mmCIF file of C-alpha atoms in Angstrom:
data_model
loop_
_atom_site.group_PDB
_atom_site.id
_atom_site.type_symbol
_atom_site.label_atom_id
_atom_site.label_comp_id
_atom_site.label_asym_id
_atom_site.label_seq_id
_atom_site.Cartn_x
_atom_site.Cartn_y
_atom_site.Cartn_z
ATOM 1 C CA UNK A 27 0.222 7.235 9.525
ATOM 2 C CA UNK A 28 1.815 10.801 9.094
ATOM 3 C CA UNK A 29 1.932 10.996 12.666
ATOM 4 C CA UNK A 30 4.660 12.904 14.668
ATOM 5 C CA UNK A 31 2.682 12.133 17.967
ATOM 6 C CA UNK A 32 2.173 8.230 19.183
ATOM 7 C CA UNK A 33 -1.358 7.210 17.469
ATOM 8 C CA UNK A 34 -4.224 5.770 20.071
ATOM 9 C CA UNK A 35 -3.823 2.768 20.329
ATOM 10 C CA UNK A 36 -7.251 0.637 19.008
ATOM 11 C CA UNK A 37 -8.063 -2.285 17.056
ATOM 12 C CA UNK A 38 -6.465 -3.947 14.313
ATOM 13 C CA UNK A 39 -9.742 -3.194 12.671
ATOM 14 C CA UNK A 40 -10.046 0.592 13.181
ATOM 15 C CA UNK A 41 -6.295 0.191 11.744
ATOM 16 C CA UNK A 42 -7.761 -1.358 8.356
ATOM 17 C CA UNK A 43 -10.525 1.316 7.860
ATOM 18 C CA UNK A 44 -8.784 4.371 9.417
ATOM 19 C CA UNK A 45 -5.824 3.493 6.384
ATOM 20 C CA UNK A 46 -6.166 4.954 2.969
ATOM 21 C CA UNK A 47 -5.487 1.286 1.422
ATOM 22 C CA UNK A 48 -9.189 0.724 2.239
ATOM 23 C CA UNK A 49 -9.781 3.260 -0.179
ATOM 24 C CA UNK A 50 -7.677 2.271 -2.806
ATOM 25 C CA UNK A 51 -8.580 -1.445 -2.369
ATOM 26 C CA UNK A 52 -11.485 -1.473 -5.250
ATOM 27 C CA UNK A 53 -9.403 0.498 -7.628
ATOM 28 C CA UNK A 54 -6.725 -2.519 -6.746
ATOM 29 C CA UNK A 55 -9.013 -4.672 -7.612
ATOM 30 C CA UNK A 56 -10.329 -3.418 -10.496
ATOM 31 C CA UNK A 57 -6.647 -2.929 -11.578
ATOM 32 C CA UNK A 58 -5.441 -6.298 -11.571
ATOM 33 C CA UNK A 59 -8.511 -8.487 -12.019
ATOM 34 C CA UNK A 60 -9.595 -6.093 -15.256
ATOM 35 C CA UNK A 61 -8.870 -8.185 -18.299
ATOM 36 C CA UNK A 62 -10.651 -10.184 -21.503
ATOM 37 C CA UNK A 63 -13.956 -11.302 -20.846
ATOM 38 C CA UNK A 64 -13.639 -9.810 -17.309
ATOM 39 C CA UNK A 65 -14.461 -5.833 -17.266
ATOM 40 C CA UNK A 66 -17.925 -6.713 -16.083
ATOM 41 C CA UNK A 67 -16.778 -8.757 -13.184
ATOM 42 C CA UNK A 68 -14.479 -6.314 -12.310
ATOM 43 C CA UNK A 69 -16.466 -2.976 -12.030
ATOM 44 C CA UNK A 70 -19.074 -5.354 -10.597
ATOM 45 C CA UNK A 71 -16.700 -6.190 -7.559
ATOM 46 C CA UNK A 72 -14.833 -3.150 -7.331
ATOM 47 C CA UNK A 73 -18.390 -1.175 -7.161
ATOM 48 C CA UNK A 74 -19.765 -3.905 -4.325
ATOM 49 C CA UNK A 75 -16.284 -3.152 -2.812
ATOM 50 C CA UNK A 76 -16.924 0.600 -2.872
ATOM 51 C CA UNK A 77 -20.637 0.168 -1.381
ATOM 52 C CA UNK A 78 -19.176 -1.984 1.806
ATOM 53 C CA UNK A 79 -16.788 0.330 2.469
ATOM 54 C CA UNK A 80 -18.464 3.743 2.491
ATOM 55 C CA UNK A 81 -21.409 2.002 4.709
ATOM 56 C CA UNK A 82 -19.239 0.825 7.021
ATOM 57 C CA UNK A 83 -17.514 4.327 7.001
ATOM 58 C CA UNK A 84 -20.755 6.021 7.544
ATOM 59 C CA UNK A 85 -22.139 3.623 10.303
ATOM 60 C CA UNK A 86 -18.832 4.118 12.536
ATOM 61 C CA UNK A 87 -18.427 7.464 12.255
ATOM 62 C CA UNK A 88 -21.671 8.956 11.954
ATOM 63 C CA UNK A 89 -21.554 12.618 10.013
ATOM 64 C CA UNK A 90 -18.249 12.301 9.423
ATOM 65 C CA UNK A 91 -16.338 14.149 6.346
ATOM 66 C CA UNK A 92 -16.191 12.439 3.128
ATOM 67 C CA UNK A 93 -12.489 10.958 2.228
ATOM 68 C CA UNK A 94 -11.169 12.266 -1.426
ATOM 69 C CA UNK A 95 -11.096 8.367 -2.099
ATOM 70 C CA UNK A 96 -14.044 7.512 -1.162
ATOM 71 C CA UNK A 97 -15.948 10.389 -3.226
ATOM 72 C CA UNK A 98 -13.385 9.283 -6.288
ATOM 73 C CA UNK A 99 -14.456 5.209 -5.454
ATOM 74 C CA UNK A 100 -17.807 6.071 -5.729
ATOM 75 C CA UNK A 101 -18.091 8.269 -9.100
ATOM 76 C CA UNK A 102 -15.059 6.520 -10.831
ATOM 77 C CA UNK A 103 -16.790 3.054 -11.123
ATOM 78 C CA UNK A 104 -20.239 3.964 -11.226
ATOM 79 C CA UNK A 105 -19.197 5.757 -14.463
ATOM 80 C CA UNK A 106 -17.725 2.350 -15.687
ATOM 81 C CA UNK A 107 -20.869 0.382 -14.583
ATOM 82 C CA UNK A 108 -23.026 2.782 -16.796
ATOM 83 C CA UNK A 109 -20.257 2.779 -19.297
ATOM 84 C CA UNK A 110 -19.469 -0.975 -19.362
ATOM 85 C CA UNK A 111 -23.510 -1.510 -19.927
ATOM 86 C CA UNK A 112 -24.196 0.913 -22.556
ATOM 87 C CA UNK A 113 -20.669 0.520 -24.888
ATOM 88 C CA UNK A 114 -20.065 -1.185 -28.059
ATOM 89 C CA UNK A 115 -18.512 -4.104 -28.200
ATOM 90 C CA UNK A 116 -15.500 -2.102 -29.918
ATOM 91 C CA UNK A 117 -15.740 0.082 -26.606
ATOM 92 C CA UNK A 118 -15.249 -2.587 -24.269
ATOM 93 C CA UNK A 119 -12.795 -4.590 -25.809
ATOM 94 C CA UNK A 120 -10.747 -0.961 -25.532
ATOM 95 C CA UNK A 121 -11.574 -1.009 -21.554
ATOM 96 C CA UNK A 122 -10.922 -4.513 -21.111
ATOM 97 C CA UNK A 123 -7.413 -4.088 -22.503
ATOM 98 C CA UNK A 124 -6.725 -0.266 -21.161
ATOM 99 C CA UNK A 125 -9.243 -0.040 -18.035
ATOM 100 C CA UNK A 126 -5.883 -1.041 -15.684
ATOM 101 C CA UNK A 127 -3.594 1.359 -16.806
ATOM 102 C CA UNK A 128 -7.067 3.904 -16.923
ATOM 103 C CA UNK A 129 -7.591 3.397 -13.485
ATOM 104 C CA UNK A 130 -3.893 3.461 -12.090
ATOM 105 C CA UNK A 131 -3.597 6.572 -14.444
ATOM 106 C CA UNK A 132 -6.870 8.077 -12.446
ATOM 107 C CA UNK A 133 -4.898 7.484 -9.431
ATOM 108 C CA UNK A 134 -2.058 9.183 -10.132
ATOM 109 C CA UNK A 135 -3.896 12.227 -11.090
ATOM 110 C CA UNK A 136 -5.758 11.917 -7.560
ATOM 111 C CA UNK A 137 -2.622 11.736 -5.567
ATOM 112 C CA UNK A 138 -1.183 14.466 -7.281
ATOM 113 C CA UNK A 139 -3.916 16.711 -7.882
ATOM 114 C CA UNK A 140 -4.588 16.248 -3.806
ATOM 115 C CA UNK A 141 -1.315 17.554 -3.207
ATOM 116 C CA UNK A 142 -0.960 20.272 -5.818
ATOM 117 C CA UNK A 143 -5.164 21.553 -3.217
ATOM 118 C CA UNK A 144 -2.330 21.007 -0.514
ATOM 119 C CA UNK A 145 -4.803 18.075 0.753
ATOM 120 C CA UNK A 146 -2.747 15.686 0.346
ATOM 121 C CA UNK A 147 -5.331 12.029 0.423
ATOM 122 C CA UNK A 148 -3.747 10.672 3.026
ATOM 123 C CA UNK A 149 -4.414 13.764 5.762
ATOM 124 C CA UNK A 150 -7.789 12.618 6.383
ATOM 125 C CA UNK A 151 -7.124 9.121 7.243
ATOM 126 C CA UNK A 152 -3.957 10.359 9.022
ATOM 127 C CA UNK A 153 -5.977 13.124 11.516
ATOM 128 C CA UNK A 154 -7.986 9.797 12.689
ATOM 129 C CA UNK A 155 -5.307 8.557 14.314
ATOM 130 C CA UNK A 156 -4.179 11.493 15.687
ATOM 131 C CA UNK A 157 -4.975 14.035 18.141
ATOM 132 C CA UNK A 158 -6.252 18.310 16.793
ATOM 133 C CA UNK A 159 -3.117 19.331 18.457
ATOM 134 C CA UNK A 160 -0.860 17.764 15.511
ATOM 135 C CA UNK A 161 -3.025 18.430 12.790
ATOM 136 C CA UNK A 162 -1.773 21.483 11.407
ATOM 137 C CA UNK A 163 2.144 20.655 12.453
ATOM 138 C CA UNK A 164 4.425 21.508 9.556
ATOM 139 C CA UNK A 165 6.022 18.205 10.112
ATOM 140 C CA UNK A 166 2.709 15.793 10.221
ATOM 141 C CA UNK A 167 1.495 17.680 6.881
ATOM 142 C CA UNK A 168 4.901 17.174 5.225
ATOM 143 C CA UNK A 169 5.381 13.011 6.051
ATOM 144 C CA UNK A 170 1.469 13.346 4.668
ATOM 145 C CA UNK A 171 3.191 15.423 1.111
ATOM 146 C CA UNK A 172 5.737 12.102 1.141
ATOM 147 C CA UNK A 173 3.386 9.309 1.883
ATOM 148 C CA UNK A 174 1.096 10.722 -1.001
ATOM 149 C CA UNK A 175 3.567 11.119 -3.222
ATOM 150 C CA UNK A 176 4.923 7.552 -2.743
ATOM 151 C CA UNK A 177 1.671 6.229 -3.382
ATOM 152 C CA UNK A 178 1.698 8.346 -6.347
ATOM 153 C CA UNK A 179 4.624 7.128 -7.647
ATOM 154 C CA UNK A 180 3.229 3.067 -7.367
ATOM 155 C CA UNK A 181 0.351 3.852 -9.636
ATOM 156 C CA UNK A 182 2.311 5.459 -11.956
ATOM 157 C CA UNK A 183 4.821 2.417 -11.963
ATOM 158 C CA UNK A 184 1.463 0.523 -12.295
ATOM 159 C CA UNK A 185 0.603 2.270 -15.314
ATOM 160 C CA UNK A 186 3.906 2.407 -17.152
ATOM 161 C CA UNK A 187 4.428 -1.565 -16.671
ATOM 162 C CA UNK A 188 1.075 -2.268 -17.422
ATOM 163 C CA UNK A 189 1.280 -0.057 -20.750
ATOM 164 C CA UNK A 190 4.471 -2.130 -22.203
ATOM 165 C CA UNK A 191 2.301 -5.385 -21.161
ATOM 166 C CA UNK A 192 -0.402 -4.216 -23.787
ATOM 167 C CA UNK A 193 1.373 -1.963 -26.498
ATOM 168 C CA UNK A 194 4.637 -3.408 -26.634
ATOM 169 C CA UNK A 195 4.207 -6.944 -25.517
ATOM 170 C CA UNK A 196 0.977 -7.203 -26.366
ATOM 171 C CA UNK A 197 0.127 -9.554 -23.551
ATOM 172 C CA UNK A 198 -1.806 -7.993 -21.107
ATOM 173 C CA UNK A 199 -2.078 -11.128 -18.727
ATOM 174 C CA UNK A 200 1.857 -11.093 -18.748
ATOM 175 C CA UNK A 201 3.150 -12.266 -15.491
ATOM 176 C CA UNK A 202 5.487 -9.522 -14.822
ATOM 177 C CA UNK A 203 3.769 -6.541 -16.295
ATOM 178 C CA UNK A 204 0.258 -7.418 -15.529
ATOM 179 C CA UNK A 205 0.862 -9.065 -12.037
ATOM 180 C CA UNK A 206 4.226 -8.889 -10.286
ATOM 181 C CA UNK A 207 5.704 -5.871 -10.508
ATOM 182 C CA UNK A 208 2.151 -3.981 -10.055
ATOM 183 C CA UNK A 209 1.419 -6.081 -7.214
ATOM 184 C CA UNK A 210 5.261 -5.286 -5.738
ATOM 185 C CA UNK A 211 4.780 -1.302 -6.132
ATOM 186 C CA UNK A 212 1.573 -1.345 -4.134
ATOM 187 C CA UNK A 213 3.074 -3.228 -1.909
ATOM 188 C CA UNK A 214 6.396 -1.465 -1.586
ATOM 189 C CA UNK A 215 4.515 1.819 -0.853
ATOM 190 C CA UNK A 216 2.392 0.044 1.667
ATOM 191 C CA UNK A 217 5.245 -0.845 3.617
ATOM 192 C CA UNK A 218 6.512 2.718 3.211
ATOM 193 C CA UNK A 219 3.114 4.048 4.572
ATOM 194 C CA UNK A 220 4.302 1.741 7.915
ATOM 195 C CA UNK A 221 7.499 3.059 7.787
ATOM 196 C CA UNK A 222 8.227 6.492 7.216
ATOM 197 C CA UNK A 223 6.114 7.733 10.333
ATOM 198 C CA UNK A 224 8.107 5.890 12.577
ATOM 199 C CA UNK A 225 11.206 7.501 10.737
ATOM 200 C CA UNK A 226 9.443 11.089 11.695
ATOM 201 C CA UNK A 227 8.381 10.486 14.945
ATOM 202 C CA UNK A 228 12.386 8.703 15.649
ATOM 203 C CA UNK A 229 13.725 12.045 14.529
ATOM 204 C CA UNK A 230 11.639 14.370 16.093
ATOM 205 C CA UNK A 231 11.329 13.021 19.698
ATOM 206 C CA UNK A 232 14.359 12.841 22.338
ATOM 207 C CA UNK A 233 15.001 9.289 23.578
ATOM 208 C CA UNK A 234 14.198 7.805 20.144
ATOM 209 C CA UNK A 235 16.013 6.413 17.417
ATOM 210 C CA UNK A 236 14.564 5.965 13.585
ATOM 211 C CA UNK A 237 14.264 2.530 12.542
ATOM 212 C CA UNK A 238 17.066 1.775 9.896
ATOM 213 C CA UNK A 239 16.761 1.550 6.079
ATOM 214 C CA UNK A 240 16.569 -2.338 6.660
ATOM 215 C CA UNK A 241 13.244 -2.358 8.146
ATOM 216 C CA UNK A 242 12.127 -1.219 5.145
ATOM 217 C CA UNK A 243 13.729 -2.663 2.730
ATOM 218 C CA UNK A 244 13.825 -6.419 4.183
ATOM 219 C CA UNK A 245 10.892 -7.461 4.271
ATOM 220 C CA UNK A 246 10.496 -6.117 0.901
ATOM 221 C CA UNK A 247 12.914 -8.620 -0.237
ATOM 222 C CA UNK A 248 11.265 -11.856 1.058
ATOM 223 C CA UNK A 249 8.842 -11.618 -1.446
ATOM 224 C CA UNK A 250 11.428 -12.808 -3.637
ATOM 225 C CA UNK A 251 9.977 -16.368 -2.466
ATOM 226 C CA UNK A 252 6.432 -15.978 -3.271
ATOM 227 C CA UNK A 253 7.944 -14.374 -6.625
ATOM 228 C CA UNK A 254 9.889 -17.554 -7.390
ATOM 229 C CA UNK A 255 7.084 -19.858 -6.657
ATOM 230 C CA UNK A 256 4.969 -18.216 -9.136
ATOM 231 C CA UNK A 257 7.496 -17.607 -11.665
ATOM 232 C CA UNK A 258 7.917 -21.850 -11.572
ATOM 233 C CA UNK A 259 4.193 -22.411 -11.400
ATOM 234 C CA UNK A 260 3.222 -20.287 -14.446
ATOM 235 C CA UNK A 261 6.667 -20.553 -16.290
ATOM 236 C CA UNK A 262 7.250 -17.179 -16.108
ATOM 237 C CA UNK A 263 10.910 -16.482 -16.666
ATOM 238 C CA UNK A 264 14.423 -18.689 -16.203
ATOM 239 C CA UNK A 265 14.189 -21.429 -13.677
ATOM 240 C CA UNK A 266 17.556 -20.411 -12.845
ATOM 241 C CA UNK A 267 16.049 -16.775 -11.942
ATOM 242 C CA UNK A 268 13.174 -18.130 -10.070
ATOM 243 C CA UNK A 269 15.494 -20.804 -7.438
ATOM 244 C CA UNK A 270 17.717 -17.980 -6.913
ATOM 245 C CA UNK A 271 14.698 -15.769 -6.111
ATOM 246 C CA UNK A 272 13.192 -18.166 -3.605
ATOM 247 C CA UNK A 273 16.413 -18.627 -2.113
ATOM 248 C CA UNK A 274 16.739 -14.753 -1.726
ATOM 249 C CA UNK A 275 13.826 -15.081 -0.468
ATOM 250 C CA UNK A 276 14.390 -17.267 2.200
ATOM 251 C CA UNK A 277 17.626 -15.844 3.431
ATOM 252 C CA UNK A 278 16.031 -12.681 4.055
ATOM 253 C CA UNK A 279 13.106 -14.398 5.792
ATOM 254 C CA UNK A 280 15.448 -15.829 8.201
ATOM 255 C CA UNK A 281 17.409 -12.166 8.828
ATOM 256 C CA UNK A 282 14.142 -10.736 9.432
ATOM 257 C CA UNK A 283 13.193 -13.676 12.133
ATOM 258 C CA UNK A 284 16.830 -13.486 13.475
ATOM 259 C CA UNK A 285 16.392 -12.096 17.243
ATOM 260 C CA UNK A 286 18.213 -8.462 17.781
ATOM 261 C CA UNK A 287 21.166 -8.586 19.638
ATOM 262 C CA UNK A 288 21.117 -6.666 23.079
ATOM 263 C CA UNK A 289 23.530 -5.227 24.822
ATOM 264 C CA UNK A 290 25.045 -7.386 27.623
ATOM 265 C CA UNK A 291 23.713 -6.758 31.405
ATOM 266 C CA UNK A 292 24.913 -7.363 34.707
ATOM 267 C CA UNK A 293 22.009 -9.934 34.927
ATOM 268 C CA UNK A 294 23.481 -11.686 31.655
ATOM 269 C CA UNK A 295 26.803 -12.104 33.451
ATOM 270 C CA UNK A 296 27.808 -15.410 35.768
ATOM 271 C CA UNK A 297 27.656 -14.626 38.924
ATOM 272 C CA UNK A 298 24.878 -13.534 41.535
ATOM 273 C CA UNK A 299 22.600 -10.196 40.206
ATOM 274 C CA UNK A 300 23.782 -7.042 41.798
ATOM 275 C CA UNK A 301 20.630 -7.033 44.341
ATOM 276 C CA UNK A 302 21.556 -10.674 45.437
ATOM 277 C CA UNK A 303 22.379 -11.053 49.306
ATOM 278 C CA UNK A 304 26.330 -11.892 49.890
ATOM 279 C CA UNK A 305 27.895 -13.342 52.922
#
């Protein structure tokens, strides 16, 4: 990610825990399971979370540098563990409500604080996959300023929806505000994390061509079907809006799985290939 050079190849595992997802997954977690009755369970699992991941992190790359996430993982929910054991009940009814839009909040001031130190918190995962030579290329550190910033900009969608869910709707497990569209912006600027460095690398080296808009934005839209099934599972808006969701959905699912048209050869045309012997 933020590469302008072709990443080494490895596998889909060192892809998982060389991505800065991995670090954001307890906060995810936290985020969307956080709730009535649950703010226990929640900094319970999002600390176990944080544990697996920075010993894995540790055992495969031995003396490595500390990530900004990880260090932020680590002191963000042990705080709540002490804090969720020693408040009031008055206290934790207040996190069990607020601790979403807390944590999403916390990100936000992460991503941006990291890029106001001009480290943005996705270099580190990004130099992984990388070779030194890039590392300090104008254009690998400013697809690193845009990645951050995108992330950024989820949480702070995250927040904002999950705000109206409590103060103005005063439902907090609300479908759309507590689940969907918080679950949508994390995904949206996953997909962008996928994305945008094959946009940079497309632009920047001779022979190749940036992937369209499309890629992006298509797969996107087919989870307007998942969307639709859960909006007529849990009753959560029109049925009208929900069967023209899944079919949106759909459609797109078959564009996406429709083969790319290629340019006619002369092996495509009738006839014998070019190399074929003639009498």
């Amino acid at each position: 990610m933020g590469a302008t050079a072709d990443a080494p190849r490895g596998s889909r595992f060192d892809a998982v825990w060389d991505s800065p997802l991995l670090g954001m997954t307890p906060w995810i977690v936290f985020s969307l399971l956080v709730g009535p009755s649950r703010f226990e369970l929640s900094v319970g699992l999002a600390l176990a979370l944080t544990a697996v991941i920075v010993i894995t992190g540790r055992l495969r790359r031995p003396g490595g540098s500390w990530k900004l996430l990880e260090l932020a993982d680590v002191a963000f929910f042990a705080l709540m563990a002490v804090v969720g054991a020693l408040a009031s009940p008055g206290t934790l009814r207040w996190l069990e409500t607020y601790a979403g839009e807390v944590s999403n909040i916390a990100l936000f001031v992460i991503a941006a604080g990291s890029m106001a130190a001009r480290v943005p918190f996705t270099l580190p995962y990004a130099r992984e996959q990388v070779g030194r030579e890039v590392w300090d290329s104008p254009v690998f550190l400013r697809t690193n300023y845009v990645i951050t910033g995108v992330w950024g900009l989820a949480f702070l969608v995250a927040a904002v929806v999950g705000a109206y869910g409590d103060l103005v709707l005063h439902d907090p497990n609300n479908l759309w505000t507590g689940w969907i569209i918080q679950i949508l912006a994390i995904l949206a600027a996953l997909r962008f994390t996928r994305w945008y460095p094959e946009v940079v690398r497309g632009r920047n080296r001779p022979g190749r061509t940036p992937p369209p808009l499309s890629r992006l934005l298509v797969p996107l839209g087919g989870l307007a079907l998942p969307v639709g099934v859960v909006m007529l599972l849990f009753d959560g808006g029109p049925v009208w809006l929900a069967v023209l969701l899944i079919a949106a959905g759909l459609l797109l699912i078959g564009v996406r799985r429709r083969p790319a048209r290629r340019p006619a050869s002369a092996t495509d045309r009738p006839g014998p290939p070019p190399d074929a012997p003639t009498e």
